[in-house]
Every structure is written in C-alpha cells, then in structure tokens.
Short mmCIF file of C-alpha atoms in Angstrom, two decimals:
data_model
loop_
_atom_site.label_atom_id
_atom_site.label_comp_id
_atom_site.label_asym_id
_atom_site.label_seq_id
_atom_site.Cartn_x
_atom_site.Cartn_y
_atom_site.Cartn_z
CA MET A 16 56.82 101.29 88.64
CA LYS A 17 54.14 103.24 90.52
CA LEU A 18 52.06 101.88 93.37
CA THR A 19 49.11 103.50 95.12
CA THR A 20 47.91 102.29 98.50
CA SER A 21 45.79 103.66 101.30
CA ARG A 22 45.65 103.39 105.06
CA PRO A 23 43.44 104.87 107.79
CA SER A 24 44.57 108.21 109.21
CA THR A 25 44.11 109.31 112.82
CA THR A 26 40.78 110.83 111.79
CA GLY A 27 39.51 107.52 110.44
CA ARG A 28 39.58 108.64 106.83
CA ALA A 29 41.51 106.78 104.18
CA MET A 30 44.89 108.31 103.38
CA THR A 31 46.45 107.66 99.96
CA ILE A 32 50.16 106.96 99.60
CA ASP A 33 51.79 106.98 96.18
CA LEU A 34 55.00 105.02 95.82
CA SER A 35 57.12 105.40 92.69
CA ILE A 36 59.92 102.83 92.39
CA ILE A 37 62.67 102.87 89.79
CA GLU A 38 65.90 100.89 89.53
CA LEU A 39 68.92 102.87 88.40
CA SER A 40 71.40 101.10 86.16
CA PRO A 41 74.72 100.06 87.75
CA PRO A 42 77.42 102.68 87.05
CA ARG A 43 79.43 101.94 83.90
CA LEU A 44 83.13 102.74 84.32
CA GLN A 45 85.65 103.68 81.64
CA PHE A 46 89.01 101.97 81.32
CA GLY A 47 91.98 102.13 78.96
CA GLY A 48 90.21 100.49 76.04
CA ALA A 49 86.85 101.16 74.48
CA ILE A 50 84.82 98.99 76.84
CA THR A 51 82.86 100.08 79.90
CA HIS A 52 82.00 97.81 82.80
CA SER A 53 80.51 98.11 86.28
CA ASP A 54 83.14 95.86 87.90
CA PRO A 55 86.69 97.34 88.10
CA LYS A 56 88.30 93.89 88.10
CA VAL A 57 86.66 92.94 84.81
CA GLY A 58 87.38 96.30 83.21
CA LEU A 59 91.03 96.43 84.26
CA LEU A 60 91.71 92.93 82.99
CA ALA A 61 89.96 93.57 79.66
CA ALA A 62 91.15 97.09 78.90
CA GLY A 63 93.75 98.25 81.44
CA PRO A 64 93.60 101.43 83.54
CA PHE A 65 91.99 104.57 82.16
CA ASP A 66 95.23 106.53 81.87
CA LEU A 67 96.48 104.17 79.15
CA ARG A 68 94.65 106.66 76.97
CA PHE A 69 97.27 109.27 77.81
CA GLY A 70 99.75 107.55 75.50
CA SER A 71 103.45 106.83 75.57
CA ALA A 72 104.37 109.63 78.00
CA ARG A 73 103.53 107.31 80.89
CA LYS A 74 106.33 105.55 82.71
CA ASP A 75 106.48 101.81 82.27
CA HIS A 76 107.02 101.13 85.97
CA ILE A 77 106.14 102.21 89.50
CA HIS A 78 109.10 102.80 91.79
CA VAL A 79 108.20 101.48 95.26
CA GLY A 80 110.12 102.40 98.41
CA ILE A 81 109.79 100.30 101.57
CA VAL A 82 110.23 101.28 105.23
CA GLY A 83 109.85 98.95 108.20
CA PRO A 84 111.48 96.21 110.25
CA ALA A 85 114.03 94.19 108.27
CA ASP A 86 111.90 91.02 108.18
CA GLN A 87 108.81 92.93 106.99
CA VAL A 88 110.82 94.74 104.33
CA VAL A 89 111.83 91.34 102.97
CA ALA A 90 108.24 90.09 103.23
CA ALA A 91 106.93 93.21 101.44
CA ARG A 92 109.38 92.73 98.59
CA ARG A 93 108.30 89.10 98.39
CA TRP A 94 104.65 90.25 98.27
CA LEU A 95 105.43 92.65 95.41
CA ASP A 96 107.07 89.78 93.53
CA ARG A 97 104.00 87.67 94.17
CA CYS A 98 101.74 90.44 92.84
CA SER A 99 103.71 90.46 89.59
CA LEU A 100 102.32 86.98 88.87
CA GLU A 101 98.85 85.52 88.65
CA ILE A 102 97.30 84.72 92.03
CA PRO A 103 94.40 82.25 91.96
CA VAL A 104 91.51 82.42 94.41
CA LEU A 105 91.30 79.91 97.21
CA GLY A 106 88.44 77.54 96.59
CA ASN A 107 85.98 78.21 93.80
CA ALA A 108 86.13 81.50 91.92
CA ASN A 109 82.89 83.48 91.76
CA LEU A 110 81.66 86.92 90.70
CA LEU A 111 82.95 88.45 93.95
CA LYS A 112 86.22 86.51 94.24
CA ARG A 113 88.23 86.69 91.04
CA PRO A 114 91.82 85.62 90.36
CA PHE A 115 94.39 88.41 90.31
CA PRO A 116 96.04 88.43 86.87
CA GLY A 117 99.35 89.97 87.91
CA PHE A 118 100.08 93.68 88.24
CA ALA A 119 101.44 94.18 84.72
CA ASP A 120 98.48 92.41 83.11
CA ALA A 121 95.99 94.59 85.02
CA PHE A 122 97.82 97.94 85.02
CA HIS A 123 100.37 97.67 82.18
CA LYS A 124 103.24 98.67 84.46
CA GLN A 125 105.94 96.82 86.34
CA LEU A 126 106.52 97.13 90.08
CA VAL A 127 110.14 98.03 90.83
CA ALA A 128 111.41 97.95 94.43
CA PRO A 129 115.23 98.28 94.47
CA GLU A 130 117.05 97.54 97.71
CA SER A 131 118.49 101.06 97.60
CA SER A 132 114.95 102.37 98.15
CA SER A 133 114.35 100.27 101.27
CA ILE A 134 115.11 101.36 104.81
CA ALA A 135 115.15 98.81 107.62
CA LEU A 136 114.39 100.19 111.07
CA ASN A 137 116.17 97.44 112.96
CA PHE A 138 119.28 95.31 112.70
CA ASP A 139 120.83 92.66 114.91
CA THR A 140 122.96 95.24 116.70
CA ASN A 141 120.84 98.36 116.30
CA ASP A 142 117.11 97.95 116.89
CA ASN A 143 115.75 101.48 116.55
CA LEU A 144 112.16 100.26 116.44
CA ALA A 145 112.45 98.38 119.72
CA ARG A 146 113.90 101.47 121.40
CA ALA A 147 111.11 103.64 119.99
CA LEU A 148 108.51 101.35 121.59
CA GLN A 149 109.94 101.75 125.08
CA GLY A 150 108.14 103.81 127.69
CA ASP A 151 104.48 104.72 128.01
CA ALA A 152 102.16 104.32 125.03
CA TYR A 153 101.89 108.03 124.20
CA THR A 154 105.65 108.60 124.22
CA ALA A 155 106.21 105.42 122.20
CA PHE A 156 103.56 106.59 119.70
CA GLN A 157 105.44 109.81 118.97
CA ASN A 158 108.78 108.00 118.83
CA VAL A 159 107.43 105.49 116.29
CA VAL A 160 105.91 108.25 114.16
CA ASP A 161 109.21 110.14 114.18
CA LEU A 162 111.21 107.03 113.31
CA TYR A 163 109.06 106.15 110.28
CA ALA A 164 108.75 109.80 109.23
CA ASP A 165 112.51 110.32 109.31
CA ALA A 166 112.99 107.35 107.00
CA HIS A 167 110.23 108.68 104.74
CA THR A 168 111.97 112.07 104.62
CA ARG A 169 115.25 110.46 103.54
CA LEU A 170 113.55 108.80 100.57
CA SER A 171 111.36 111.77 99.65
CA SER A 172 114.34 114.17 99.68
CA ARG A 173 116.12 112.41 96.85
CA ASP A 174 116.73 114.32 93.65
CA LEU A 175 117.38 111.08 91.76
CA ASN A 176 115.68 107.70 92.15
CA ARG A 177 112.87 109.17 94.26
CA PRO A 178 110.13 106.56 94.79
CA ASP A 179 106.61 107.10 93.48
CA ILE A 180 105.14 105.65 96.66
CA ILE A 181 106.45 104.23 99.93
CA LEU A 182 105.15 101.15 101.70
CA MET A 183 105.14 101.70 105.47
CA CYS A 184 105.36 98.22 107.02
CA ILE A 185 103.87 98.17 110.52
CA PRO A 186 104.08 94.94 112.58
CA ASP A 187 101.14 93.79 114.67
CA SER A 188 103.22 94.33 117.82
CA VAL A 189 103.54 98.04 116.97
CA PHE A 190 99.82 98.41 116.27
CA ALA A 191 99.05 96.62 119.52
CA LYS A 192 100.90 99.23 121.57
CA VAL A 193 100.64 102.46 119.58
CA GLY A 194 98.04 101.93 116.84
CA SER A 195 95.74 104.26 118.76
CA VAL A 196 96.70 106.04 121.97
CA GLU A 197 94.99 108.38 124.38
CA ARG A 198 95.86 111.98 123.68
CA LYS A 199 97.41 114.11 126.40
CA ALA A 200 94.33 116.27 126.44
CA THR A 201 93.63 119.40 128.41
CA GLU A 202 90.64 119.63 130.71
CA GLU A 203 88.96 121.85 128.12
CA GLU A 204 89.42 119.15 125.47
CA ARG A 205 87.99 116.46 127.71
CA LYS A 206 84.96 118.61 128.40
CA ARG A 207 84.54 119.12 124.68
CA ALA A 208 84.69 115.37 124.06
CA LYS A 209 81.90 114.86 126.59
CA THR A 210 79.89 117.55 124.83
CA ILE A 211 80.35 115.77 121.49
CA GLN A 212 79.12 112.53 123.04
CA ARG A 213 76.11 114.15 124.70
CA THR A 214 75.19 115.85 121.45
CA ARG A 215 75.35 112.56 119.57
CA GLU A 216 73.18 110.82 122.15
CA SER A 217 70.56 113.58 122.12
CA THR A 218 70.34 114.21 118.35
CA GLN A 219 70.70 110.81 116.73
CA LEU A 220 68.95 107.49 116.93
CA ASP A 221 71.15 104.58 117.96
CA LEU A 222 70.17 102.91 114.70
CA PHE A 223 72.16 105.54 112.80
CA ASP A 224 75.28 105.50 114.99
CA ASP A 225 77.22 102.91 113.04
CA ILE A 226 76.48 104.29 109.59
CA LEU A 227 77.24 107.93 110.48
CA ASP A 228 80.35 106.93 112.42
CA GLU A 229 81.77 105.76 109.09
CA VAL A 230 82.09 109.38 107.95
CA GLU A 231 81.69 111.67 110.96
CA GLN A 232 84.02 112.40 113.86
CA THR A 233 83.31 110.77 117.21
CA SER A 234 84.32 111.68 120.75
CA GLU A 235 86.81 108.80 120.65
CA ASP A 236 88.50 110.39 117.63
CA PHE A 237 88.75 113.65 119.53
CA LEU A 238 90.57 112.16 122.50
CA ARG A 239 92.84 109.71 120.71
CA ARG A 240 95.67 109.79 118.18
CA ASP A 241 95.74 107.29 115.34
CA LEU A 242 99.03 105.96 113.97
CA ARG A 243 97.74 105.78 110.38
CA HIS A 244 96.58 109.39 110.46
CA ALA A 245 99.84 110.62 111.98
CA LEU A 246 101.99 108.86 109.37
CA LYS A 247 99.83 110.10 106.49
CA ALA A 248 100.08 113.65 107.83
CA ARG A 249 103.88 113.42 107.81
CA ALA A 250 103.81 111.98 104.28
CA LEU A 251 101.62 114.91 103.27
CA ARG A 252 104.30 117.30 104.46
CA ASN A 253 106.92 115.46 102.39
CA ARG A 254 104.60 115.28 99.37
CA LEU A 255 105.18 111.59 98.80
CA PRO A 256 102.20 109.22 99.25
CA ILE A 257 102.38 106.15 101.45
CA GLN A 258 100.53 102.86 101.68
CA LEU A 259 100.45 101.11 105.04
CA VAL A 260 101.32 97.42 104.98
CA THR A 261 100.38 95.07 107.80
CA ASP A 262 100.92 91.41 108.60
CA ALA A 263 97.34 90.79 107.44
CA LEU A 264 98.33 91.80 103.91
CA LEU A 265 101.61 89.91 103.77
CA ASN A 266 100.64 86.62 105.38
CA ASP A 267 98.14 83.93 104.36
CA THR A 268 96.05 82.90 107.34
CA SER A 269 92.54 81.58 107.85
CA ARG A 270 91.49 85.00 109.24
CA ASN A 271 92.60 86.99 106.19
CA GLN A 272 90.94 87.64 102.88
CA ASP A 273 92.14 85.26 100.21
CA PRO A 274 95.42 86.33 98.52
CA ALA A 275 93.80 87.25 95.19
CA THR A 276 91.35 89.65 96.84
CA ARG A 277 94.14 91.21 98.92
CA ALA A 278 96.22 91.65 95.77
CA TRP A 279 93.38 93.33 93.87
CA ASN A 280 92.70 95.86 96.63
CA PHE A 281 96.39 96.50 97.30
CA ALA A 282 97.18 96.97 93.61
CA VAL A 283 94.37 99.45 92.91
CA GLY A 284 95.31 101.59 95.92
CA LEU A 285 99.00 101.52 95.09
CA TYR A 286 98.41 102.41 91.43
CA TYR A 287 96.25 105.42 92.33
CA LYS A 288 98.54 106.74 95.07
CA ALA A 289 101.54 106.43 92.75
CA GLY A 290 99.86 108.81 90.29
CA GLY A 291 97.68 106.55 88.14
CA VAL A 292 94.02 106.80 87.14
CA PRO A 293 92.51 103.29 87.41
CA TRP A 294 89.08 104.13 85.94
CA ARG A 295 86.62 106.98 85.68
CA LEU A 296 82.95 107.67 85.09
CA PRO A 297 81.96 108.26 81.45
CA PRO A 298 81.49 111.96 80.61
CA ASN A 299 77.74 111.70 80.04
CA GLY A 300 77.00 115.32 80.96
CA PRO A 301 78.64 118.67 81.61
CA ASP A 302 81.97 118.89 83.42
CA THR A 303 81.02 118.45 87.07
CA CYS A 304 82.67 119.13 90.40
CA PHE A 305 81.28 116.93 93.18
CA VAL A 306 81.90 118.37 96.66
CA GLY A 307 81.32 116.69 100.01
CA ILE A 308 80.99 119.12 102.94
CA SER A 309 81.68 117.81 106.44
CA PHE A 310 83.14 119.05 109.72
CA HIS A 311 85.98 118.05 111.99
CA HIS A 312 87.73 119.36 115.09
CA PHE A 313 91.39 120.24 115.21
CA ARG A 314 93.76 121.99 117.57
CA THR A 315 95.56 125.16 116.60
CA THR A 316 99.14 125.94 117.58
CA GLN A 317 97.69 127.92 120.49
CA ARG A 318 95.92 124.71 121.65
CA ALA A 319 92.57 126.33 120.93
CA ILE A 320 89.93 123.89 119.69
CA VAL A 321 88.13 124.91 116.54
CA ARG A 322 85.58 123.23 114.33
CA SER A 323 86.40 123.47 110.68
CA SER A 324 84.55 122.70 107.49
CA LEU A 325 86.11 120.20 105.16
CA ALA A 326 85.49 119.88 101.42
CA GLN A 327 86.31 116.70 99.53
CA ALA A 328 86.02 117.57 95.86
CA PHE A 329 86.18 115.46 92.70
CA SER A 330 86.09 116.38 89.04
CA SER A 331 84.21 114.35 86.44
CA ASN A 332 87.43 112.55 85.55
CA GLY A 333 88.00 111.51 89.17
CA GLU A 334 90.70 114.03 90.10
CA GLY A 335 90.25 114.51 93.85
CA PHE A 336 91.44 117.06 96.37
CA ALA A 337 90.69 118.20 99.92
CA ILE A 338 90.14 121.79 101.09
CA ARG A 339 89.87 122.88 104.71
CA GLY A 340 87.64 125.84 105.51
CA GLU A 341 88.07 128.47 108.17
CA GLY A 342 87.95 127.27 111.76
CA VAL A 343 85.29 128.54 114.11
CA PRO A 344 85.52 128.44 117.93
CA VAL A 345 83.74 125.53 119.56
CA GLU A 346 80.76 126.66 121.59
CA PRO A 347 79.45 124.66 124.56
CA ASN A 348 75.96 124.42 123.05
CA GLN A 349 77.09 123.70 119.51
CA SER A 350 75.03 120.82 118.15
CA ARG A 351 76.05 117.94 115.93
CA ASN A 352 74.03 119.47 113.09
CA VAL A 353 76.52 122.34 112.73
CA HIS A 354 76.24 124.78 109.85
CA LEU A 355 78.48 127.20 108.02
CA SER A 356 77.87 130.91 108.15
CA GLU A 357 77.07 132.58 104.84
CA LEU A 358 80.63 133.91 104.60
CA GLN A 359 82.19 130.53 105.41
CA ALA A 360 80.03 128.78 102.80
CA PHE A 361 81.03 131.42 100.26
CA GLN A 362 84.74 131.08 101.07
CA ILE A 363 84.95 127.30 100.95
CA ALA A 364 83.00 127.15 97.69
CA GLN A 365 85.30 129.81 96.21
CA ASN A 366 88.37 127.85 97.34
CA VAL A 367 87.03 124.67 95.76
CA LEU A 368 86.45 126.49 92.46
CA SER A 369 89.96 127.96 92.51
CA GLU A 370 91.55 124.55 93.15
CA TYR A 371 89.36 122.92 90.50
CA GLU A 372 90.40 125.47 87.89
CA LEU A 373 94.06 125.08 88.85
CA ARG A 374 93.86 121.32 88.37
CA THR A 375 91.65 121.12 85.29
CA GLY A 376 92.32 124.40 83.48
CA GLY A 377 88.77 125.72 83.65
CA ALA A 378 85.65 126.12 85.74
CA PRO A 379 83.07 123.32 85.96
CA LEU A 380 79.71 123.71 84.28
CA ARG A 381 77.99 121.91 87.14
CA VAL A 382 78.61 121.73 90.89
CA VAL A 383 76.95 119.17 93.17
CA LEU A 384 77.30 119.65 96.94
CA HIS A 385 76.80 116.69 99.32
CA LYS A 386 76.16 116.98 103.07
CA THR A 387 74.89 114.71 105.84
CA SER A 388 72.99 117.63 107.40
CA TYR A 389 70.44 119.88 105.73
CA VAL A 390 71.56 123.05 103.93
CA ASP A 391 70.20 126.03 105.89
CA ALA A 392 69.40 129.48 104.51
CA ALA A 393 72.80 131.00 105.32
CA GLU A 394 74.70 128.14 103.72
CA ARG A 395 72.51 128.23 100.65
CA ALA A 396 73.03 131.96 100.22
CA GLY A 397 76.81 131.60 100.58
CA PHE A 398 77.06 128.70 98.16
CA GLU A 399 74.84 130.38 95.59
CA ALA A 400 76.83 133.62 95.75
CA ALA A 401 80.15 131.82 95.24
CA LEU A 402 78.75 129.63 92.45
CA LYS A 403 76.67 132.29 90.69
CA ASP A 404 78.58 131.83 87.42
CA ILE A 405 78.13 128.04 87.41
CA PRO A 406 75.19 127.09 85.14
CA ILE A 407 73.98 124.15 87.25
CA VAL A 408 74.21 123.94 91.06
CA SER A 409 72.62 121.24 93.22
CA MET A 410 72.78 120.91 97.01
CA VAL A 411 72.07 117.39 98.21
CA THR A 412 71.60 116.05 101.74
CA LEU A 413 72.02 112.32 102.42
CA VAL A 414 70.26 111.17 105.59
CA PRO A 415 70.25 107.54 106.80
CA SER A 416 66.61 106.54 106.99
CA LEU A 417 64.29 104.15 108.82
CA PHE A 418 62.46 103.60 105.52
CA ARG A 419 62.38 99.96 104.34
CA LEU A 420 61.25 98.11 101.25
CA MET A 421 60.42 94.41 101.04
CA ARG A 422 61.00 92.56 97.78
CA TYR A 423 59.54 89.26 96.66
CA GLY A 424 62.07 86.45 96.87
CA ALA A 425 65.11 85.83 99.02
CA TYR A 426 66.91 89.10 98.39
CA PRO A 427 66.40 92.74 99.43
CA PRO A 428 65.92 95.58 96.92
CA LYS A 429 68.58 96.02 94.27
CA VAL A 430 71.39 98.51 94.68
CA GLY A 431 70.22 101.63 92.86
CA THR A 432 66.56 101.28 93.82
CA VAL A 433 64.94 104.69 94.30
CA CYS A 434 61.55 104.91 95.99
CA THR A 435 59.70 108.24 95.93
CA VAL A 436 56.79 108.71 98.34
CA ASN A 437 53.95 111.03 97.34
CA ASN A 438 56.23 112.78 94.82
CA ASP A 439 57.91 114.39 97.80
CA ARG A 440 60.49 112.23 99.58
CA SER A 441 62.98 109.96 97.82
CA PHE A 442 65.01 107.07 99.23
CA LEU A 443 68.07 105.51 97.58
CA PHE A 444 69.50 102.05 98.30
CA THR A 445 73.27 102.00 97.83
CA SER A 446 73.46 98.55 99.41
CA GLY A 447 71.28 95.56 98.58
CA PHE A 448 71.06 92.87 95.94
CA MET A 449 73.79 93.31 93.32
CA PRO A 450 73.07 91.79 89.88
CA GLU A 451 76.81 91.99 89.05
CA LEU A 452 77.48 89.57 91.93
CA GLY A 453 74.24 87.60 91.78
CA THR A 454 73.70 88.01 95.52
CA TYR A 455 73.33 90.44 98.40
CA PRO A 456 76.86 90.62 99.89
CA GLY A 457 75.86 92.13 103.23
CA PRO A 458 75.08 90.93 106.76
CA HIS A 459 72.23 93.28 107.66
CA ILE A 460 69.00 94.63 106.21
CA PRO A 461 69.98 97.34 103.70
CA GLN A 462 69.43 100.85 104.97
CA PRO A 463 68.69 103.55 102.37
CA PHE A 464 69.54 107.23 102.32
CA GLU A 465 66.84 109.85 102.08
CA VAL A 466 67.96 112.14 99.27
CA ARG A 467 66.96 115.78 99.70
CA CYS A 468 67.83 118.08 96.83
CA LEU A 469 67.92 121.87 96.47
CA GLY A 470 68.47 123.35 93.04
CA SER A 471 67.37 122.80 89.47
CA GLU A 472 67.84 119.02 89.46
CA ASN A 473 65.51 116.44 90.94
CA ALA A 474 66.18 113.76 93.56
CA VAL A 475 66.47 110.96 90.99
CA ALA A 476 69.31 112.77 89.21
CA ALA A 477 70.94 113.35 92.59
CA ALA A 478 70.54 109.66 93.45
CA GLN A 479 72.23 108.64 90.19
CA ASP A 480 75.23 110.84 91.08
CA VAL A 481 75.45 109.28 94.54
CA LEU A 482 75.28 105.77 93.14
CA ASN A 483 77.95 106.55 90.55
CA LEU A 484 80.27 107.99 93.18
CA THR A 485 80.06 104.85 95.33
CA ARG A 486 82.19 103.20 92.56
CA MET A 487 84.87 105.91 92.58
CA ASN A 488 86.83 104.69 95.60
CA TRP A 489 90.29 104.14 94.10
CA ASN A 490 91.55 102.58 97.33
CA THR A 491 89.94 99.22 96.59
CA ALA A 492 88.70 97.01 93.76
CA ASP A 493 85.57 96.14 95.76
CA ILE A 494 82.33 97.44 94.23
CA ARG A 495 80.37 97.27 97.50
CA GLY A 496 80.50 100.97 98.40
CA LYS A 497 77.70 102.50 100.50
CA TRP A 498 78.84 106.14 100.67
CA PRO A 499 79.75 108.34 97.71
CA VAL A 500 83.46 109.10 97.59
CA SER A 501 82.63 112.78 98.21
CA LEU A 502 81.77 111.86 101.82
CA SER A 503 83.18 108.39 102.48
CA PHE A 504 86.64 109.51 103.66
CA ALA A 505 85.59 112.55 105.69
CA ARG A 506 86.46 111.03 109.07
CA ARG A 507 89.88 109.91 107.85
CA VAL A 508 90.69 113.20 106.12
CA GLY A 509 89.69 115.11 109.23
CA GLY A 510 91.95 112.94 111.39
CA ILE A 511 94.91 113.48 109.06
CA LEU A 512 94.37 117.25 108.98
CA ASP A 513 94.16 117.31 112.78
CA GLU A 514 97.60 115.66 112.89
CA TYR A 515 98.85 118.02 110.18
CA GLY A 516 97.98 121.09 112.26
CA ASP A 517 96.78 124.53 111.27
CA GLU A 518 99.45 125.37 108.72
CA ASP A 519 98.48 125.85 105.09
CA LEU A 520 98.35 122.58 103.16
CA MET A 521 101.35 122.04 100.90
CA GLU A 522 99.45 119.42 98.92
CA THR A 523 95.71 118.87 98.52
CA SER A 524 95.62 115.79 96.25
CA PHE A 525 93.34 113.06 97.54
CA ARG A 526 96.11 110.50 96.95
CA TYR A 527 97.57 111.51 100.32
CA PHE A 528 94.39 110.94 102.30
CA VAL A 529 93.11 107.50 101.23
#
C-alpha cells in the first residue's frame, strides 16, 4: 500500500511525503514433520522437534542432573514428573495459553532424572548452603557460586552416566541475599561506571532507555555481579549446560504464570540446552550466517578494564555460537556509540567465518551483520575485507524510533508491518497486533525499529530477516519476541563472559549462554 500526503514546510510551500506500507508474513517454522507453522507450540505438537529428521541416531531420552537444597531437588524431580504428563491451562484455553501435552508428546523423548545424578547441598546435620550464605553479601555470593559449581563439576566430570543438562535449583532466600551483589570495585572502575551513565544520559533519549537496556550493558551491570551469570560461566568452563530453576517455576501461585505456560517455556529451553533442535527457519535462500555485533566491558587478570566486541552468530539452521573480539582500553571520552577499528572488524568477522565453517563444514553464501549503532567507514572496510569471498554481505543497523503508525480499529499495526518514508527510511514493527493470537499482547504502544541497510540488499529484505529471527529464541515457546536472536542476548552473554574472564573460550555454543 502506498500513500502520498503533503504538509506545509517552514518556507510555506507544500512538502510531499510518500509512505509505502507492507505487511510481512509471519515467519513459518520447520519442525520434525512436513508441516510449517508460525507458532512453536502448534508445530511441536503436530510434528515434533526439527531434529526428528536426523533419524534413529538420536537418543530416546534426556538425562537430567539436579543440584540444590534437598527439598528443591525433590520438588524439581516432581516437576519433571509433572512435565511428562499433560498439563491443562488454568481457566479457558486460548491462542496464547495452550495446554502442555507432556514432554514426550511434544519432543519425542523421555526425561530421566536418576537419584544418582542429584546432589543435595544441605542435610539435617550438614547444611552447606546455610554456611555459604553466612557473612556479608559479596562473600556469601562467592561461597554460593563455589558450592553450586563444585557440585556441577562432580557431575560433569563423570565418564559414565554424565547428564545432558543440570538443573540448578536456587531458593528465593538465596536470590534475596546474593542474586545480585555490589562488586568490590576499584576507584577506577567506579569512575568508569559513572562515565557509562553520563554517556547514556547525554546520547540517548529516555524513551529508548528501557528498550536498549534489554540488550546493552548498563552502569549497574558494570558495578554488580549476577548469580545467574556467574553460574553459567562456571558451567561454560565444565562444558555442561545448566538451566536455573526457581520457586516460581516449581510452585503454583497466583503470581506465577499458569503451569502449562511454565511447562512449555521450561521444556523448550531444556530440550535446546541438552543438545536438541526444536525448530528452524525454512531454507528459502542461500546458506546464511546472521551475526549480531555488540560491546561489553570486562576485567582482565591484571584488573585492567577493556571494552570488547561480541559477536552472536547463527547459521540458517539455527546453530548458534558466541565469539569475543579483541579488547580495547577504555578511554575517558569513549562514547556509547563505540566502533571497531578496521583491524578489529576484520578479525572478528574472520573469527566468525572460521567458527561457522568448523560447525557447518563450509562457508556461508550470505552474511548479515546486525548492530544497534551505525556501521562507520572503518568497520565497513574491515568487514568487507574479511568477507570479500562471501557472495552476499549486508550490514544492518536497528535503531529504536519515535516513528508511530495509527491503524483503524482497536489494535495497533500488525507485527511485520514495514513503513518506508520517501523511499529512504524504513521502519519495522516487531511488536503489535498478532494475527496468530488474535490480539495485541503488549502493555504499551508498539515501538518500531528503523532499519538501515548497507550492501546489496534492501531494507525490506533486512526487515524480513529481523522478523524471522525474533522467532528463533530457543529459550522459550513464546512467539512475542521484539529483538532478533542475533542481538537479544547480548547483555546476558556479555555478563557471562565478564565472569568467565579473559581466558580463551573452551566452548562457544549458544546453549551455554541462554
């Protein structure tokens, strides 16, 4: 649909504005059978997970280890038993709230959690967890991390009966004291945190704070340690994925999601982290590597603060991995809109290609780079030099925008609406009215991204990629994703790598970071 309107300019003359509006189709996902569907819950129930196509070599079960207080270990095993059966929704089922069919019916595997693969951290006469929580919050934080990590190491070190995934059960009382603690920061680090905050306040409208905070590091991140990140970093060292389990998952209360929704989200995340492929995008074009470029701070072993690039990369079939670029010293006047040098852009793109080829057996035919800041001349030169043998290269910037569209009726624009102004600037709505759900499942006015594209492809093609990648979050069955998976976990990945330190990564699979 194309609209032409006019309005007076500052000179008094009429100024023409051309608006071109198209609605992209909801992403169709592939599952184990021949069907495609935009809703993972429908597709999994009808055709099973995508990796059913790999045949009989797949194991028929997932071996689950459990670590936590004795009562939560029992509750977690009871929850796994519950997930093996059908769980109805509370109240009336609808397009958003669907019954959970049971793990085997959705994923064609059994959940196995033998007692020999469970480690209780407390007993009547030996409460290690209570002792770990003694003292100030920062000391207790490290003690708790060490206690859980030691148990994780015992299970991950097995030659036989090694679990595929470990549930880390964390009580509310532990989160209350050590879920997030103030770091013992140096004066230099505190000054840097203030610089980060001043930069944010001077370069970004308050309207964009919440949306960018979803994916970018904040000053609070810089001065605090997060229990989830610390435990995932230790699991990364042991090369055995974990899934954190809280009281909110295990217990039915009026404040929780209904049990069926909790089971769906838990099951998808567990299946992926244990090595499965729940669904993927259909291979409608050339083999593509999608790469999200972001930045995070971390501390070297010399306690020097550096700012490092971070690449979250995904192949067309959904295989994901994370690559950290070279660290650069933090300068006092370094802005939020930081850029790579030409050499750094070249190196991180080369590293992504090397890891992609290692995982898939060949180079991609197409590379799409996503950033939340514009690609400057040095970055473009570095990327293009590293990717010179790739037939198709696109560099896409996603910028939260003040642009708004009004739609007749009670609902905002549909998800997938792309509005192009004067054939120059394009805006994509990744939140809004969802035909699959028959409603707009959000509390606020949808905010689009401006899509800026460098390369041989246009902004509409770039928008379709972004929309598709909002459905590739294998940590949930919820289809209401705003950010593409190439960028959506940047803040979390950066926090985990900060806890991991400056050593070379032993494992890059995205299963360890979600």
